[in-house]
């Protein structure tokens, strides 16, 4: 990761493309950039996420499982669930659906909307903000 340009290049031993065989750039906010800067680094490795020998992780599927276990979350956590969670939270925070669509790499907005799940508390808060008559909350 370049701390100056806030770029993180994903390196894989095997060729990986999106479903549409396209590459994409995903922006990084300040909080993520700071977390990556503070992430413990192996002294002799160019990789941000590596094993104890400084080599890149071979199976990223184990990372969510390990993190969930450390957080006391039971059950299986899969990478695809993290995509759903990211999409849902981005939309619930008011980020434009077309922007989220781009970040997710979806060709069709409907695909992005299928990823979105509304939390009950968010739904309750949303209905309270709804106005029916010239600014009076209903």
PDB file of C-alpha atoms in Angstrom:
ATOM      1  CA  UNK A   1       0.000   0.000   0.000  1.00  0.00           C
ATOM      2  CA  UNK A   2       1.263   3.409  -0.882  1.00  0.00           C
ATOM      3  CA  UNK A   3       0.376   5.698   2.028  1.00  0.00           C
ATOM      4  CA  UNK A   4       0.787   8.782  -0.139  1.00  0.00           C
ATOM      5  CA  UNK A   5      -1.533   7.751  -2.961  1.00  0.00           C
ATOM      6  CA  UNK A   6      -3.735   5.489  -0.820  1.00  0.00           C
ATOM      7  CA  UNK A   7      -3.459   2.686  -3.336  1.00  0.00           C
ATOM      8  CA  UNK A   8      -3.590  -0.956  -2.455  1.00  0.00           C
ATOM      9  CA  UNK A   9      -2.800  -3.344  -5.279  1.00  0.00           C
ATOM     10  CA  UNK A  10      -4.296  -6.793  -4.994  1.00  0.00           C
ATOM     11  CA  UNK A  11      -1.805  -9.429  -6.022  1.00  0.00           C
ATOM     12  CA  UNK A  12      -2.769 -13.004  -6.700  1.00  0.00           C
ATOM     13  CA  UNK A  13      -0.716 -16.017  -7.710  1.00  0.00           C
ATOM     14  CA  UNK A  14      -3.450 -17.012 -10.093  1.00  0.00           C
ATOM     15  CA  UNK A  15      -5.127 -14.851 -12.676  1.00  0.00           C
ATOM     16  CA  UNK A  16      -8.403 -13.513 -11.351  1.00  0.00           C
ATOM     17  CA  UNK A  17     -10.939 -11.453 -13.203  1.00  0.00           C
ATOM     18  CA  UNK A  18     -14.389 -10.239 -12.404  1.00  0.00           C
ATOM     19  CA  UNK A  19     -17.317 -12.152 -13.847  1.00  0.00           C
ATOM     20  CA  UNK A  20     -17.144  -9.753 -16.800  1.00  0.00           C
ATOM     21  CA  UNK A  21     -13.332 -10.036 -17.122  1.00  0.00           C
ATOM     22  CA  UNK A  22     -12.859  -6.376 -16.273  1.00  0.00           C
ATOM     23  CA  UNK A  23     -10.680  -4.711 -13.691  1.00  0.00           C
ATOM     24  CA  UNK A  24     -12.044  -2.029 -11.410  1.00  0.00           C
ATOM     25  CA  UNK A  25     -10.832   0.597  -8.989  1.00  0.00           C
ATOM     26  CA  UNK A  26     -12.514   0.896  -5.628  1.00  0.00           C
ATOM     27  CA  UNK A  27     -12.009   4.106  -3.641  1.00  0.00           C
ATOM     28  CA  UNK A  28     -10.679   3.996  -0.103  1.00  0.00           C
ATOM     29  CA  UNK A  29     -11.944   6.334   2.616  1.00  0.00           C
ATOM     30  CA  UNK A  30      -9.733   7.921   5.270  1.00  0.00           C
ATOM     31  CA  UNK A  31     -10.781   5.461   8.001  1.00  0.00           C
ATOM     32  CA  UNK A  32      -9.786   2.429   5.913  1.00  0.00           C
ATOM     33  CA  UNK A  33      -6.512   4.042   4.849  1.00  0.00           C
ATOM     34  CA  UNK A  34      -5.674   4.736   8.505  1.00  0.00           C
ATOM     35  CA  UNK A  35      -6.585   1.178   9.538  1.00  0.00           C
ATOM     36  CA  UNK A  36      -4.292  -0.192   6.853  1.00  0.00           C
ATOM     37  CA  UNK A  37      -1.470   2.109   7.970  1.00  0.00           C
ATOM     38  CA  UNK A  38      -1.825   0.809  11.541  1.00  0.00           C
ATOM     39  CA  UNK A  39      -2.144  -2.832  10.477  1.00  0.00           C
ATOM     40  CA  UNK A  40       0.814  -4.861  11.812  1.00  0.00           C
ATOM     41  CA  UNK A  41       3.329  -5.411   9.025  1.00  0.00           C
ATOM     42  CA  UNK A  42       5.915  -8.107   8.550  1.00  0.00           C
ATOM     43  CA  UNK A  43       9.257  -6.317   8.523  1.00  0.00           C
ATOM     44  CA  UNK A  44      10.587  -8.042   5.384  1.00  0.00           C
ATOM     45  CA  UNK A  45       7.415  -8.176   3.318  1.00  0.00           C
ATOM     46  CA  UNK A  46       5.870  -5.938   0.695  1.00  0.00           C
ATOM     47  CA  UNK A  47       2.450  -7.429   1.443  1.00  0.00           C
ATOM     48  CA  UNK A  48      -0.090  -5.830   3.771  1.00  0.00           C
ATOM     49  CA  UNK A  49      -1.754  -9.150   4.556  1.00  0.00           C
ATOM     50  CA  UNK A  50       0.760 -11.941   4.888  1.00  0.00           C
ATOM     51  CA  UNK A  51       1.590 -15.007   6.922  1.00  0.00           C
ATOM     52  CA  UNK A  52       4.298 -15.198   9.599  1.00  0.00           C
ATOM     53  CA  UNK A  53       6.941 -15.740   6.925  1.00  0.00           C
ATOM     54  CA  UNK A  54       5.943 -12.577   5.055  1.00  0.00           C
ATOM     55  CA  UNK A  55       4.337 -14.439   2.156  1.00  0.00           C
ATOM     56  CA  UNK A  56       0.891 -13.450   0.835  1.00  0.00           C
ATOM     57  CA  UNK A  57      -2.092 -15.242   2.297  1.00  0.00           C
ATOM     58  CA  UNK A  58      -3.058 -18.183   0.103  1.00  0.00           C
ATOM     59  CA  UNK A  59      -6.671 -18.497   1.156  1.00  0.00           C
ATOM     60  CA  UNK A  60      -8.491 -15.274   2.014  1.00  0.00           C
ATOM     61  CA  UNK A  61     -11.630 -17.252   2.829  1.00  0.00           C
ATOM     62  CA  UNK A  62     -10.147 -18.087   6.216  1.00  0.00           C
ATOM     63  CA  UNK A  63      -9.790 -14.413   7.191  1.00  0.00           C
ATOM     64  CA  UNK A  64     -13.514 -13.696   7.877  1.00  0.00           C
ATOM     65  CA  UNK A  65     -13.808 -16.994   9.746  1.00  0.00           C
ATOM     66  CA  UNK A  66     -10.839 -16.125  11.961  1.00  0.00           C
ATOM     67  CA  UNK A  67     -12.067 -12.554  12.537  1.00  0.00           C
ATOM     68  CA  UNK A  68     -15.577 -13.771  13.420  1.00  0.00           C
ATOM     69  CA  UNK A  69     -14.172 -16.269  15.898  1.00  0.00           C
ATOM     70  CA  UNK A  70     -12.069 -13.558  17.584  1.00  0.00           C
ATOM     71  CA  UNK A  71     -15.141 -11.283  17.748  1.00  0.00           C
ATOM     72  CA  UNK A  72     -17.213 -14.030  19.358  1.00  0.00           C
ATOM     73  CA  UNK A  73     -19.503 -14.450  16.353  1.00  0.00           C
ATOM     74  CA  UNK A  74     -20.718 -18.007  15.935  1.00  0.00           C
ATOM     75  CA  UNK A  75     -21.416 -19.663  12.621  1.00  0.00           C
ATOM     76  CA  UNK A  76     -19.855 -19.394   9.216  1.00  0.00           C
ATOM     77  CA  UNK A  77     -18.957 -16.029   7.711  1.00  0.00           C
ATOM     78  CA  UNK A  78     -18.290 -16.031   3.978  1.00  0.00           C
ATOM     79  CA  UNK A  79     -16.776 -13.359   1.757  1.00  0.00           C
ATOM     80  CA  UNK A  80     -20.035 -13.049  -0.180  1.00  0.00           C
ATOM     81  CA  UNK A  81     -21.860 -12.152   3.051  1.00  0.00           C
ATOM     82  CA  UNK A  82     -19.399  -9.298   3.508  1.00  0.00           C
ATOM     83  CA  UNK A  83     -20.331  -7.975   0.054  1.00  0.00           C
ATOM     84  CA  UNK A  84     -24.011  -8.038   1.054  1.00  0.00           C
ATOM     85  CA  UNK A  85     -23.232  -6.270   4.343  1.00  0.00           C
ATOM     86  CA  UNK A  86     -21.133  -3.594   2.617  1.00  0.00           C
ATOM     87  CA  UNK A  87     -23.836  -2.910   0.031  1.00  0.00           C
ATOM     88  CA  UNK A  88     -26.603  -2.792   2.644  1.00  0.00           C
ATOM     89  CA  UNK A  89     -24.750  -0.427   4.956  1.00  0.00           C
ATOM     90  CA  UNK A  90     -23.664   1.868   2.124  1.00  0.00           C
ATOM     91  CA  UNK A  91     -27.250   2.224   0.902  1.00  0.00           C
ATOM     92  CA  UNK A  92     -28.656   2.677   4.428  1.00  0.00           C
ATOM     93  CA  UNK A  93     -26.140   5.484   4.975  1.00  0.00           C
ATOM     94  CA  UNK A  94     -27.599   7.319   2.001  1.00  0.00           C
ATOM     95  CA  UNK A  95     -24.910   6.660  -0.587  1.00  0.00           C
ATOM     96  CA  UNK A  96     -26.355   6.976  -4.076  1.00  0.00           C
ATOM     97  CA  UNK A  97     -27.334   3.524  -5.425  1.00  0.00           C
ATOM     98  CA  UNK A  98     -25.501   4.166  -8.720  1.00  0.00           C
ATOM     99  CA  UNK A  99     -22.286   4.845  -6.791  1.00  0.00           C
ATOM    100  CA  UNK A 100     -22.707   1.628  -4.799  1.00  0.00           C
ATOM    101  CA  UNK A 101     -23.443  -0.200  -8.062  1.00  0.00           C
ATOM    102  CA  UNK A 102     -20.117   1.002  -9.458  1.00  0.00           C
ATOM    103  CA  UNK A 103     -18.204  -0.014  -6.323  1.00  0.00           C
ATOM    104  CA  UNK A 104     -19.831  -3.453  -6.377  1.00  0.00           C
ATOM    105  CA  UNK A 105     -18.977  -3.906 -10.045  1.00  0.00           C
ATOM    106  CA  UNK A 106     -22.556  -4.629 -11.063  1.00  0.00           C
ATOM    107  CA  UNK A 107     -23.696  -3.932 -14.619  1.00  0.00           C
ATOM    108  CA  UNK A 108     -27.340  -3.704 -13.558  1.00  0.00           C
ATOM    109  CA  UNK A 109     -28.656  -1.597 -10.665  1.00  0.00           C
ATOM    110  CA  UNK A 110     -31.189  -4.337  -9.871  1.00  0.00           C
ATOM    111  CA  UNK A 111     -28.313  -6.659  -8.957  1.00  0.00           C
ATOM    112  CA  UNK A 112     -27.059  -4.094  -6.454  1.00  0.00           C
ATOM    113  CA  UNK A 113     -30.540  -3.695  -4.993  1.00  0.00           C
ATOM    114  CA  UNK A 114     -30.810  -7.489  -4.543  1.00  0.00           C
ATOM    115  CA  UNK A 115     -27.714  -7.268  -2.329  1.00  0.00           C
ATOM    116  CA  UNK A 116     -29.356  -4.649  -0.114  1.00  0.00           C
ATOM    117  CA  UNK A 117     -30.974  -5.756   3.124  1.00  0.00           C
ATOM    118  CA  UNK A 118     -32.712  -3.213   5.349  1.00  0.00           C
ATOM    119  CA  UNK A 119     -32.195  -3.564   9.090  1.00  0.00           C
ATOM    120  CA  UNK A 120     -35.399  -3.277  11.166  1.00  0.00           C
ATOM    121  CA  UNK A 121     -34.109  -0.277  13.152  1.00  0.00           C
ATOM    122  CA  UNK A 122     -33.244   1.535   9.935  1.00  0.00           C
ATOM    123  CA  UNK A 123     -36.721   0.884   8.564  1.00  0.00           C
ATOM    124  CA  UNK A 124     -38.344   2.245  11.750  1.00  0.00           C
ATOM    125  CA  UNK A 125     -36.197   5.387  11.661  1.00  0.00           C
ATOM    126  CA  UNK A 126     -36.967   5.901   7.967  1.00  0.00           C
ATOM    127  CA  UNK A 127     -40.736   5.823   8.446  1.00  0.00           C
ATOM    128  CA  UNK A 128     -40.449   8.391  11.251  1.00  0.00           C
ATOM    129  CA  UNK A 129     -38.627  10.784   8.904  1.00  0.00           C
ATOM    130  CA  UNK A 130     -41.357  10.502   6.272  1.00  0.00           C
ATOM    131  CA  UNK A 131     -43.383  13.725   5.980  1.00  0.00           C
ATOM    132  CA  UNK A 132     -46.917  13.815   4.670  1.00  0.00           C
ATOM    133  CA  UNK A 133     -48.014  17.422   4.875  1.00  0.00           C
ATOM    134  CA  UNK A 134     -45.760  20.401   4.375  1.00  0.00           C
ATOM    135  CA  UNK A 135     -43.047  19.594   6.874  1.00  0.00           C
ATOM    136  CA  UNK A 136     -45.084  18.185   9.762  1.00  0.00           C
ATOM    137  CA  UNK A 137     -43.800  14.783  10.761  1.00  0.00           C
ATOM    138  CA  UNK A 138     -46.396  12.090  10.591  1.00  0.00           C
TER     139      UNK A 138
END
